[in-house]
Short mmCIF file of C-alpha atoms in Angstrom, two decimals:
data_model
loop_
_atom_site.label_atom_id
_atom_site.label_comp_id
_atom_site.label_asym_id
_atom_site.label_seq_id
_atom_site.Cartn_x
_atom_site.Cartn_y
_atom_site.Cartn_z
CA UNK A 1 85.90 -54.74 103.15
CA UNK A 2 87.40 -52.09 100.87
CA UNK A 3 89.26 -49.28 102.63
CA UNK A 4 89.65 -45.56 102.23
CA UNK A 5 93.29 -44.74 102.99
CA UNK A 6 94.07 -41.09 103.68
CA UNK A 7 97.80 -40.41 103.33
CA UNK A 8 99.77 -37.25 103.95
CA UNK A 9 102.91 -36.40 102.05
CA UNK A 10 106.14 -37.02 103.98
CA UNK A 11 108.97 -34.48 104.47
CA UNK A 12 109.41 -31.66 101.96
CA UNK A 13 112.13 -29.27 100.83
CA UNK A 14 111.14 -25.97 102.40
CA UNK A 15 112.11 -22.92 100.38
CA UNK A 16 110.58 -19.56 101.40
CA UNK A 17 111.26 -18.24 97.87
CA UNK A 18 109.06 -20.95 96.29
CA UNK A 19 105.25 -21.01 96.62
CA UNK A 20 104.24 -23.58 99.26
CA UNK A 21 102.13 -25.46 96.71
CA UNK A 22 105.29 -26.07 94.65
CA UNK A 23 107.45 -27.53 97.42
CA UNK A 24 108.59 -31.04 96.53
CA UNK A 25 109.60 -33.99 98.64
CA UNK A 26 113.10 -34.01 100.09
CA UNK A 27 115.34 -37.12 100.10
CA UNK A 28 113.92 -38.44 103.38
CA UNK A 29 110.36 -37.85 102.16
CA UNK A 30 111.01 -39.75 98.93
CA UNK A 31 112.62 -42.61 100.89
CA UNK A 32 109.69 -42.89 103.30
CA UNK A 33 107.15 -42.77 100.45
CA UNK A 34 109.05 -45.49 98.56
CA UNK A 35 109.13 -47.74 101.63
CA UNK A 36 105.41 -47.22 102.23
CA UNK A 37 104.69 -47.91 98.54
CA UNK A 38 105.76 -51.53 99.01
CA UNK A 39 103.89 -52.07 102.27
CA UNK A 40 100.97 -54.45 102.53
CA UNK A 41 98.70 -51.55 103.49
CA UNK A 42 98.50 -50.54 99.84
CA UNK A 43 98.26 -54.07 98.39
CA UNK A 44 94.56 -53.76 97.47
CA UNK A 45 94.63 -50.16 96.22
CA UNK A 46 93.06 -49.80 92.79
CA UNK A 47 92.93 -46.00 92.60
CA UNK A 48 95.16 -43.20 93.82
CA UNK A 49 94.06 -39.57 94.00
CA UNK A 50 96.16 -36.59 95.06
CA UNK A 51 95.81 -32.89 95.62
CA UNK A 52 97.28 -30.62 92.99
CA UNK A 53 100.19 -29.63 95.22
CA UNK A 54 103.58 -30.89 94.05
CA UNK A 55 104.46 -32.71 97.30
CA UNK A 56 101.20 -34.69 97.17
CA UNK A 57 101.54 -35.46 93.45
CA UNK A 58 105.12 -36.69 93.96
CA UNK A 59 103.99 -38.90 96.84
CA UNK A 60 101.13 -40.29 94.76
CA UNK A 61 103.47 -41.08 91.87
CA UNK A 62 105.84 -42.97 94.19
CA UNK A 63 102.94 -44.93 95.71
CA UNK A 64 101.46 -45.75 92.29
CA UNK A 65 104.70 -46.98 90.70
CA UNK A 66 104.83 -50.54 92.15
CA UNK A 67 101.24 -51.14 91.00
CA UNK A 68 101.54 -49.22 87.71
CA UNK A 69 98.43 -47.26 88.63
CA UNK A 70 97.58 -43.89 87.16
CA UNK A 71 97.56 -40.93 89.54
CA UNK A 72 94.41 -38.86 89.51
CA UNK A 73 94.43 -35.25 90.70
CA UNK A 74 91.64 -33.22 92.29
CA UNK A 75 92.30 -29.64 93.42
CA UNK A 76 89.63 -30.03 96.12
CA UNK A 77 92.07 -32.28 98.01
CA UNK A 78 94.47 -29.38 98.59
CA UNK A 79 95.64 -28.14 101.97
CA UNK A 80 93.77 -25.31 103.65
CA UNK A 81 94.37 -22.17 101.62
CA UNK A 82 97.10 -20.20 103.39
CA UNK A 83 98.09 -18.06 100.42
CA UNK A 84 97.10 -14.86 102.27
CA UNK A 85 100.20 -15.19 104.44
CA UNK A 86 102.42 -17.38 102.28
CA UNK A 87 105.42 -18.93 103.97
CA UNK A 88 105.61 -18.55 107.74
CA UNK A 89 108.68 -19.56 109.79
CA UNK A 90 108.04 -22.75 111.81
CA UNK A 91 107.24 -21.05 115.14
CA UNK A 92 104.82 -18.61 113.48
CA UNK A 93 103.26 -21.40 111.42
CA UNK A 94 102.64 -23.58 114.50
CA UNK A 95 101.01 -20.63 116.29
CA UNK A 96 98.83 -19.95 113.24
CA UNK A 97 97.84 -23.62 112.98
CA UNK A 98 96.83 -23.58 116.63
CA UNK A 99 94.51 -20.64 115.93
CA UNK A 100 93.20 -22.31 112.75
CA UNK A 101 92.07 -25.38 114.71
CA UNK A 102 90.99 -23.55 117.88
CA UNK A 103 88.78 -21.06 116.03
CA UNK A 104 87.38 -23.10 113.11
CA UNK A 105 84.84 -20.46 112.07
CA UNK A 106 87.43 -17.65 111.94
CA UNK A 107 89.98 -16.88 109.28
CA UNK A 108 93.56 -16.49 110.46
CA UNK A 109 94.90 -13.46 108.54
CA UNK A 110 92.92 -14.35 105.42
CA UNK A 111 93.34 -18.14 105.51
CA UNK A 112 90.49 -20.43 104.51
CA UNK A 113 88.70 -21.31 107.74
CA UNK A 114 88.89 -24.81 109.19
CA UNK A 115 85.13 -25.16 108.75
CA UNK A 116 85.32 -24.19 105.07
CA UNK A 117 88.27 -26.53 104.48
CA UNK A 118 86.45 -29.38 106.24
CA UNK A 119 83.37 -28.95 104.07
CA UNK A 120 85.52 -28.84 100.93
CA UNK A 121 87.60 -31.94 101.72
CA UNK A 122 84.55 -33.94 102.81
CA UNK A 123 82.64 -33.00 99.64
CA UNK A 124 85.62 -33.81 97.41
CA UNK A 125 86.33 -37.19 99.00
CA UNK A 126 82.62 -38.09 98.82
CA UNK A 127 82.58 -37.27 95.09
CA UNK A 128 85.69 -39.37 94.48
CA UNK A 129 84.20 -42.31 96.40
CA UNK A 130 81.02 -42.15 94.31
CA UNK A 131 83.07 -42.79 91.15
CA UNK A 132 85.20 -45.56 92.72
CA UNK A 133 84.43 -49.09 91.52
CA UNK A 134 86.24 -51.67 93.64
CA UNK A 135 89.24 -52.25 95.85
CA UNK A 136 90.90 -49.85 98.26
CA UNK A 137 91.02 -46.14 97.49
CA UNK A 138 94.14 -44.15 98.42
CA UNK A 139 94.01 -40.36 98.72
CA UNK A 140 97.22 -38.38 99.16
CA UNK A 141 96.52 -35.05 100.77
CA UNK A 142 97.78 -32.88 103.63
CA UNK A 143 97.82 -32.88 107.41
CA UNK A 144 95.29 -30.18 108.25
CA UNK A 145 92.61 -31.27 105.78
CA UNK A 146 93.27 -34.95 106.54
CA UNK A 147 92.66 -34.16 110.20
CA UNK A 148 89.53 -32.14 109.40
CA UNK A 149 88.18 -35.07 107.37
CA UNK A 150 88.99 -37.51 110.19
CA UNK A 151 87.12 -35.26 112.64
CA UNK A 152 84.07 -35.09 110.35
CA UNK A 153 83.96 -38.86 109.80
CA UNK A 154 84.60 -39.57 113.49
CA UNK A 155 81.84 -37.20 114.55
CA UNK A 156 84.36 -35.15 116.58
CA UNK A 157 84.62 -31.42 116.86
CA UNK A 158 87.54 -29.79 115.09
CA UNK A 159 90.53 -29.96 117.42
CA UNK A 160 94.26 -29.99 116.76
CA UNK A 161 94.70 -32.82 119.26
CA UNK A 162 93.58 -35.08 116.37
CA UNK A 163 96.29 -33.70 114.02
CA UNK A 164 99.15 -35.85 112.74
CA UNK A 165 102.29 -35.51 114.89
CA UNK A 166 104.53 -34.85 111.85
CA UNK A 167 104.47 -35.19 108.08
CA UNK A 168 104.00 -38.58 106.45
CA UNK A 169 101.12 -40.39 108.17
CA UNK A 170 97.95 -42.22 107.18
CA UNK A 171 94.63 -43.38 108.56
CA UNK A 172 92.08 -45.82 107.20
CA UNK A 173 88.30 -46.02 107.11
CA UNK A 174 85.83 -48.60 105.93
CA UNK A 175 84.89 -47.47 102.42
CA UNK A 176 81.22 -48.34 102.89
CA UNK A 177 80.62 -46.66 106.25
CA UNK A 178 83.51 -44.14 106.15
CA UNK A 179 84.05 -44.76 109.83
CA UNK A 180 87.79 -44.41 110.57
CA UNK A 181 89.49 -47.58 111.84
CA UNK A 182 92.42 -45.70 113.34
CA UNK A 183 93.98 -42.35 114.11
CA UNK A 184 97.16 -41.23 112.34
CA UNK A 185 99.83 -43.91 111.84
CA UNK A 186 103.36 -43.15 110.61
CA UNK A 187 104.21 -44.22 107.05
CA UNK A 188 107.38 -45.97 108.27
#
């Protein structure tokens, strides 16, 4: 049975002076992505899609290299829009993320709501699947929207308890039923 594999980018170089969407992978993130690229989990992947954010594109390129696959980009796969606040220090970001998940219908200081982000990611992934021919489909995205998609496909309410524990995880679903086979699993 072909699989849908939802992958989040691993560790990034955080620079408050650079827009979040332009943060790239750091050395550890590149290493983890390269190790995952050669794992058997991706052996049947025939298509790779990423969000437009640099960290996701870089991850997708690393994953595609051993299979010489092209990397497709869809802006609808992006992380929840947090541009209203921009960079937040870690403690403030974690507090904001807690509010984002706990109050999915409300916008945290101008952020895209969790409900809006969930609808967007679900619609985008559905559209990509409709154009997919055969084999496994890998989508490189981000933690919050990957969790929101998992919640939608698992018929669970939005809750941060389903979030990845750190950057660089994946989950799989049957491509026909879209029922997730697992929760988040570390890339390495």
